[in-house]
PDB file of C-alpha atoms and ligand atoms in Angstrom:
ATOM      1  CA  MET D 278      27.328 107.626  53.847  1.00  0.00           C
ATOM      2  CA  LEU D 279      23.715 107.073  53.931  1.00  0.00           C
ATOM      3  CA  ARG D 280      24.243 106.238  57.775  1.00  0.00           C
ATOM      4  CA  LEU D 281      25.673 109.651  58.391  1.00  0.00           C
ATOM      5  CA  ALA D 282      22.435 111.422  56.617  1.00  0.00           C
ATOM      6  CA  LEU D 283      20.233 108.863  58.889  1.00  0.00           C
ATOM      7  CA  LEU D 284      22.004 109.834  61.769  1.00  0.00           C
ATOM      8  CA  VAL D 285      21.692 113.538  61.289  1.00  0.00           C
ATOM      9  CA  ALA D 286      18.207 113.647  60.149  1.00  0.00           C
ATOM     10  CA  VAL D 287      17.597 111.848  63.219  1.00  0.00           C
ATOM     11  CA  ALA D 288      19.410 114.189  65.489  1.00  0.00           C
ATOM     12  CA  GLY D 289      17.809 117.070  64.027  1.00  0.00           C
ATOM     13  CA  ILE D 290      14.410 115.784  64.847  1.00  0.00           C
ATOM     14  CA  SER D 291      14.985 114.860  68.269  1.00  0.00           C
ATOM     15  CA  THR D 292      16.676 118.223  68.920  1.00  0.00           C
ATOM     16  CA  ALA D 293      13.641 119.722  67.596  1.00  0.00           C
ATOM     17  CA  ALA D 294      11.419 117.353  69.980  1.00  0.00           C
ATOM     18  CA  VAL D 295      13.009 118.774  72.732  1.00  0.00           C
ATOM     19  CA  ALA D 296      12.669 122.569  72.177  1.00  0.00           C
ATOM     20  CA  GLU D 297      11.964 123.065  75.228  1.00  0.00           C
ATOM     21  CA  ASP D 298       9.423 124.257  77.467  1.00  0.00           C
ATOM     22  CA  VAL D 299       9.370 127.576  79.424  1.00  0.00           C
ATOM     23  CA  SER D 300       6.658 127.910  81.232  1.00  0.00           C
ATOM     24  CA  VAL D 301       5.690 128.142  85.324  1.00  0.00           C
ATOM     25  CA  ALA D 302       4.705 124.703  85.721  1.00  0.00           C
ATOM     26  CA  ASN D 303       7.821 123.487  84.530  1.00  0.00           C
ATOM     27  CA  GLY D 304       9.777 126.219  86.933  1.00  0.00           C
ATOM     28  CA  ALA D 305       7.840 124.462  89.780  1.00  0.00           C
ATOM     29  CA  ARG D 306       9.193 121.114  88.790  1.00  0.00           C
ATOM     30  CA  ILE D 307      12.662 122.139  88.244  1.00  0.00           C
ATOM     31  CA  ALA D 308      12.653 123.837  91.837  1.00  0.00           C
ATOM     32  CA  VAL D 309      11.968 120.515  93.202  1.00  0.00           C
ATOM     33  CA  ILE D 310      14.172 118.029  91.090  1.00  0.00           C
ATOM     34  CA  GLY D 311      16.749 120.649  91.266  1.00  0.00           C
ATOM     35  CA  GLY D 312      16.385 120.473  94.849  1.00  0.00           C
ATOM     36  CA  CYS D 313      16.042 124.457  95.565  1.00  0.00           C
ATOM     37  CA  HIS D 314      13.200 123.766  97.943  1.00  0.00           C
ATOM     38  CA  ASP D 315      15.474 121.623  99.901  1.00  0.00           C
ATOM     39  CA  CYS D 316      17.602 124.462 101.373  1.00  0.00           C
ATOM     40  CA  HIS D 317      15.383 127.585 100.156  1.00  0.00           C
ATOM     41  CA  THR D 318      11.873 126.673 101.461  1.00  0.00           C
ATOM     42  CA  VAL D 319      11.320 126.859 105.197  1.00  0.00           C
ATOM     43  CA  GLY D 320       9.508 123.195 106.131  1.00  0.00           C
ATOM     44  CA  TYR D 321       9.762 121.737 102.862  1.00  0.00           C
ATOM     45  CA  GLY D 322      12.017 118.472 104.163  1.00  0.00           C
ATOM     46  CA  GLU D 323      10.065 118.235 107.246  1.00  0.00           C
ATOM     47  CA  SER D 324       6.944 118.162 105.480  1.00  0.00           C
ATOM     48  CA  GLY D 325       7.938 115.375 103.494  1.00  0.00           C
ATOM     49  CA  GLY D 326       8.071 117.817 100.612  1.00  0.00           C
ATOM     50  CA  LYS D 327       4.830 119.968 100.776  1.00  0.00           C
ATOM     51  CA  ILE D 328       5.407 123.123  99.198  1.00  0.00           C
ATOM     52  CA  ASP D 329       4.148 126.131 101.382  1.00  0.00           C
ATOM     53  CA  PRO D 330       3.009 128.547  99.170  1.00  0.00           C
ATOM     54  CA  ALA D 331       3.517 131.409 101.842  1.00  0.00           C
ATOM     55  CA  ALA D 332       7.266 129.897 102.033  1.00  0.00           C
ATOM     56  CA  ALA D 333       8.221 128.849  99.113  1.00  0.00           C
ATOM     57  CA  LEU D 334      11.721 129.737  97.859  1.00  0.00           C
ATOM     58  CA  LYS D 335      11.665 132.674 100.389  1.00  0.00           C
ATOM     59  CA  GLY D 336      15.024 131.542 102.064  1.00  0.00           C
ATOM     60  CA  ASN D 337      15.914 130.124 105.462  1.00  0.00           C
ATOM     61  CA  PRO D 338      16.568 132.038 108.477  1.00  0.00           C
ATOM     62  CA  VAL D 339      18.227 128.848 110.107  1.00  0.00           C
ATOM     63  CA  GLY D 340      21.853 129.136 108.989  1.00  0.00           C
ATOM     64  CA  TYR D 341      24.566 126.965 108.008  1.00  0.00           C
ATOM     65  CA  GLY D 342      27.935 127.367 109.926  1.00  0.00           C
ATOM     66  CA  GLY D 343      31.365 126.479 109.171  1.00  0.00           C
ATOM     67  CA  PRO D 344      34.508 127.770 108.032  1.00  0.00           C
ATOM     68  CA  TRP D 345      33.027 130.540 106.161  1.00  0.00           C
ATOM     69  CA  GLY D 346      30.874 131.918 109.398  1.00  0.00           C
ATOM     70  CA  VAL D 347      27.453 131.411 109.467  1.00  0.00           C
ATOM     71  CA  ASN D 348      25.474 132.085 105.929  1.00  0.00           C
ATOM     72  CA  TYR D 349      21.937 131.434 104.928  1.00  0.00           C
ATOM     73  CA  ALA D 350      19.993 129.952 102.208  1.00  0.00           C
ATOM     74  CA  LYS D 351      19.111 133.344 100.535  1.00  0.00           C
ATOM     75  CA  ASN D 352      15.318 134.618  99.782  1.00  0.00           C
ATOM     76  CA  LEU D 353      15.309 133.632  96.306  1.00  0.00           C
ATOM     77  CA  ARG D 354      12.082 135.733  95.311  1.00  0.00           C
ATOM     78  CA  ILE D 355      14.540 138.979  95.813  1.00  0.00           C
ATOM     79  CA  SER D 356      17.474 137.274  93.990  1.00  0.00           C
ATOM     80  CA  ALA D 357      14.280 136.934  90.927  1.00  0.00           C
ATOM     81  CA  SER D 358      12.594 140.290  91.803  1.00  0.00           C
ATOM     82  CA  THR D 359      15.951 142.504  91.250  1.00  0.00           C
ATOM     83  CA  LYS D 360      16.671 141.157  87.651  1.00  0.00           C
ATOM     84  CA  SER D 361      15.233 140.954  84.290  1.00  0.00           C
ATOM     85  CA  GLU D 362      14.201 137.542  83.271  1.00  0.00           C
ATOM     86  CA  ASP D 363      17.512 138.020  80.691  1.00  0.00           C
ATOM     87  CA  ASP D 364      19.532 139.327  83.750  1.00  0.00           C
ATOM     88  CA  TRP D 365      18.427 135.706  85.786  1.00  0.00           C
ATOM     89  CA  VAL D 366      19.873 133.813  82.788  1.00  0.00           C
ATOM     90  CA  THR D 367      23.580 135.385  82.896  1.00  0.00           C
ATOM     91  CA  PHE D 368      23.241 135.342  86.734  1.00  0.00           C
ATOM     92  CA  LEU D 369      22.779 131.720  87.084  1.00  0.00           C
ATOM     93  CA  GLN D 370      25.340 131.000  84.524  1.00  0.00           C
ATOM     94  CA  THR D 371      28.140 133.018  86.058  1.00  0.00           C
ATOM     95  CA  PHE D 372      27.293 133.375  90.163  1.00  0.00           C
ATOM     96  CA  GLN D 373      29.009 131.138  92.293  1.00  0.00           C
ATOM     97  CA  ALA D 374      28.049 131.087  96.253  1.00  0.00           C
ATOM     98  CA  GLY D 375      29.660 129.845  99.648  1.00  0.00           C
ATOM     99  CA  PRO D 376      28.812 126.246 100.854  1.00  0.00           C
ATOM    100  CA  PRO D 377      26.543 124.218 101.052  1.00  0.00           C
ATOM    101  CA  MET D 378      25.004 126.142  97.664  1.00  0.00           C
ATOM    102  CA  PRO D 379      25.888 123.931  94.573  1.00  0.00           C
ATOM    103  CA  TRP D 380      26.087 126.696  92.887  1.00  0.00           C
ATOM    104  CA  PHE D 381      27.981 124.535  89.843  1.00  0.00           C
ATOM    105  CA  ASN D 382      25.268 122.231  89.617  1.00  0.00           C
ATOM    106  CA  VAL D 383      22.626 125.816  88.376  1.00  0.00           C
ATOM    107  CA  HIS D 384      25.552 126.458  85.656  1.00  0.00           C
ATOM    108  CA  ALA D 385      24.337 122.911  84.049  1.00  0.00           C
ATOM    109  CA  PHE D 386      20.468 124.358  83.378  1.00  0.00           C
ATOM    110  CA  THR D 387      19.857 124.889  80.327  1.00  0.00           C
ATOM    111  CA  GLU D 388      18.852 128.647  79.497  1.00  0.00           C
ATOM    112  CA  GLY D 389      15.087 127.399  79.199  1.00  0.00           C
ATOM    113  CA  GLU D 390      15.351 125.625  82.562  1.00  0.00           C
ATOM    114  CA  MET D 391      16.697 129.041  83.722  1.00  0.00           C
ATOM    115  CA  ARG D 392      13.652 131.095  82.393  1.00  0.00           C
ATOM    116  CA  SER D 393      11.257 128.634  83.528  1.00  0.00           C
ATOM    117  CA  LEU D 394      12.453 129.092  87.118  1.00  0.00           C
ATOM    118  CA  TYR D 395      12.639 132.725  87.069  1.00  0.00           C
ATOM    119  CA  GLN D 396       9.036 132.695  85.762  1.00  0.00           C
ATOM    120  CA  TYR D 397       7.569 130.344  88.329  1.00  0.00           C
ATOM    121  CA  ILE D 398       9.772 132.003  91.282  1.00  0.00           C
ATOM    122  CA  LYS D 399       7.970 135.399  90.051  1.00  0.00           C
ATOM    123  CA  SER D 400       4.516 133.737  89.952  1.00  0.00           C
ATOM    124  CA  LEU D 401       5.103 133.492  93.746  1.00  0.00           C
ATOM    125  CA  GLY D 402       3.906 136.922  94.627  1.00  0.00           C
ATOM    126  CA  ASP D 403       4.787 138.577  97.867  1.00  0.00           C
ATOM    127  CA  VAL D 404       8.370 138.761  97.584  1.00  0.00           C
ATOM    128  CA  GLY D 405       9.253 138.900 101.867  1.00  0.00           C
ATOM    129  CA  GLU D 406      12.192 139.610 104.199  1.00  0.00           C
ATOM    130  CA  ALA D 407      15.344 139.435 103.249  1.00  0.00           C
ATOM    131  CA  THR D 408      17.295 136.366 105.366  1.00  0.00           C
ATOM    132  CA  PRO D 409      19.793 137.551 108.392  1.00  0.00           C
ATOM    133  CA  ALA D 410      23.170 139.238 107.475  1.00  0.00           C
ATOM    134  CA  ASP D 411      25.937 136.337 106.953  1.00  0.00           C
ATOM    135  CA  VAL D 412      28.088 136.286 109.587  1.00  0.00           C
ATOM    136  CA  PRO D 413      31.767 136.326 109.071  1.00  0.00           C
ATOM    137  CA  PRO D 414      33.971 133.918 110.803  1.00  0.00           C
ATOM    138  CA  GLY D 415      33.989 134.195 114.587  1.00  0.00           C
ATOM    139  CA  GLY D 416      31.337 136.819 113.899  1.00  0.00           C
ATOM    140  CA  LYS D 417      28.310 136.982 117.011  1.00  0.00           C
ATOM    141  CA  PHE D 418      25.589 134.617 115.414  1.00  0.00           C
ATOM    142  CA  LEU D 419      21.780 136.139 116.453  1.00  0.00           C
ATOM    143  CA  THR D 420      20.290 132.834 114.535  1.00  0.00           C
ATOM    144  CA  PRO D 421      20.368 129.302 115.017  1.00  0.00           C
ATOM    145  CA  TYR D 422      22.583 127.512 112.709  1.00  0.00           C
ATOM    146  CA  VAL D 423      23.147 123.943 111.295  1.00  0.00           C
ATOM    147  CA  ASP D 424      27.195 123.138 112.046  1.00  0.00           C
ATOM    148  CA  LEU D 425      28.625 122.160 108.771  1.00  0.00           C
ATOM    149  CA  GLY D 426      32.205 122.320 110.555  1.00  0.00           C
ATOM    150  CA  THR D 427      34.930 120.146 111.277  1.00  0.00           C
ATOM    151  CA  PRO D 428      33.899 116.292 110.676  1.00  0.00           C
ATOM    152  CA  ILE D 429      33.343 114.296 113.848  1.00  0.00           C
ATOM    153  CA  MET D 430      36.208 111.295 113.907  1.00  0.00           C
ATOM    154  CA  PRO D 431      34.871 107.855 114.842  1.00  0.00           C
ATOM    155  CA  LYS D 432      36.609 106.897 118.160  1.00  0.00           C
ATOM    156  CA  GLY D 433      39.228 103.871 118.099  1.00  0.00           C
TER     157      GLY D 433
HETATM  158  C1  LIG S 606      22.502 122.552 100.528  1.00  0.00           C
HETATM  159  C2  LIG S 606      21.534 123.815 100.390  1.00  0.00           C
HETATM  160  C3  LIG S 606      21.264 124.410  98.888  1.00  0.00           C
HETATM  161  C4  LIG S 606      20.590 124.063  97.853  1.00  0.00           C
HETATM  162  C5  LIG S 606      20.003 122.346  97.763  1.00  0.00           C
HETATM  163  C6  LIG S 606      20.432 124.848  97.335  1.00  0.00           C
HETATM  164  N1  LIG S 606      20.793 126.209  97.774  1.00  0.00           N
HETATM  165 FE1  LIG S 606      20.805 128.195  96.827  1.00  0.00          FE
HETATM  166  N2  LIG S 606      22.215 129.119  98.539  1.00  0.00           N
HETATM  167  C7  LIG S 606      22.366 128.422  99.715  1.00  0.00           C
HETATM  168  C8  LIG S 606      22.898 128.934 100.125  1.00  0.00           C
HETATM  169  C9  LIG S 606      23.325 128.436 101.945  1.00  0.00           C
HETATM  170  C10 LIG S 606      22.937 130.045  99.743  1.00  0.00           C
HETATM  171  C11 LIG S 606      23.956 131.065 100.537  1.00  0.00           C
HETATM  172  C12 LIG S 606      25.310 131.411 100.096  1.00  0.00           C
HETATM  173  C13 LIG S 606      26.324 132.438 100.721  1.00  0.00           C
HETATM  174  O1  LIG S 606      26.025 133.035 101.098  1.00  0.00           O
HETATM  175  O2  LIG S 606      27.479 132.284  99.939  1.00  0.00           O
HETATM  176  C14 LIG S 606      22.731 129.890  98.474  1.00  0.00           C
HETATM  177  C15 LIG S 606      22.719 131.008  97.483  1.00  0.00           C
HETATM  178  C16 LIG S 606      22.131 130.656  96.570  1.00  0.00           C
HETATM  179  C17 LIG S 606      21.736 131.667  95.475  1.00  0.00           C
HETATM  180  C18 LIG S 606      22.343 133.064  95.242  1.00  0.00           C
HETATM  181  C19 LIG S 606      21.422 134.215  96.051  1.00  0.00           C
HETATM  182  C20 LIG S 606      21.660 135.743  95.898  1.00  0.00           C
HETATM  183  O3  LIG S 606      20.721 136.638  95.609  1.00  0.00           O
HETATM  184  O4  LIG S 606      22.471 136.155  95.938  1.00  0.00           O
HETATM  185  C21 LIG S 606      20.829 131.315  94.324  1.00  0.00           C
HETATM  186  C22 LIG S 606      20.423 132.094  93.411  1.00  0.00           C
HETATM  187  C23 LIG S 606      20.469 130.076  94.934  1.00  0.00           C
HETATM  188  N3  LIG S 606      21.168 129.892  95.958  1.00  0.00           N
HETATM  189  C24 LIG S 606      19.601 129.404  93.558  1.00  0.00           C
HETATM  190  C25 LIG S 606      19.430 127.554  94.075  1.00  0.00           C
HETATM  191  C26 LIG S 606      18.676 126.989  92.880  1.00  0.00           C
HETATM  192  C27 LIG S 606      18.492 127.621  91.804  1.00  0.00           C
HETATM  193  C28 LIG S 606      18.805 125.802  93.906  1.00  0.00           C
HETATM  194  C29 LIG S 606      18.398 124.649  93.110  1.00  0.00           C
HETATM  195  C30 LIG S 606      18.814 124.074  92.266  1.00  0.00           C
HETATM  196  C31 LIG S 606      19.727 126.137  94.855  1.00  0.00           C
HETATM  197  N4  LIG S 606      19.841 127.619  95.143  1.00  0.00           N
HETATM  198  C32 LIG S 606      19.817 125.106  95.796  1.00  0.00           C
HETATM  199  C33 LIG S 606      21.873 126.574  99.864  1.00  0.00           C
HETATM  200  C34 LIG S 606      21.331 126.230  99.227  1.00  0.00           C
END
């Protein structure tokens, strides 16, 4: 019984200790460790992880092609600008998107992480332009895209 009481006490303390830090700085960190810049920020990967403040999370006009047609890592500044912070949380908890967007990973964020990400995105300023319109399967594409289609099998 004593052991159980101790456990509860310790659990209580640790929950308090991880009380969430909702801040722009934490949102900036989450965008990095969540891999969001990898696809949503032009030049991020090529520069070895330097974040160009003018491009951060504005989306990428180079698309992803596959059986779904061609889609684009969207401008998240626009996504956030059209929502209140509470609406953003509900959106991130429920949205689904086409490949290669790992939307299921975003569902695992805590509410505080979602709020921090929102505050970071809003702090970036100028909302910028939307990415090109998605192209349906077999449709005419007007931008370069990365082919994520049929795997190329080894010869042999
Ligand atoms: C592998 C590339 C990739 C990564 C990594 C990635 N995204 Fe995406 N994201 C996309 C693509 C592509 C789309 C558009 C999918 C579609 O059109 O169906 C998208 C769409 C979205 C959307 C929907 C936008 C809207 O307004 O409809 C949100 C929100 C989003 N991503 C958030 C994130 C967050 C947050 C992270 C980091 C945790 C992240 N993405 C990481 C590629 C990526």
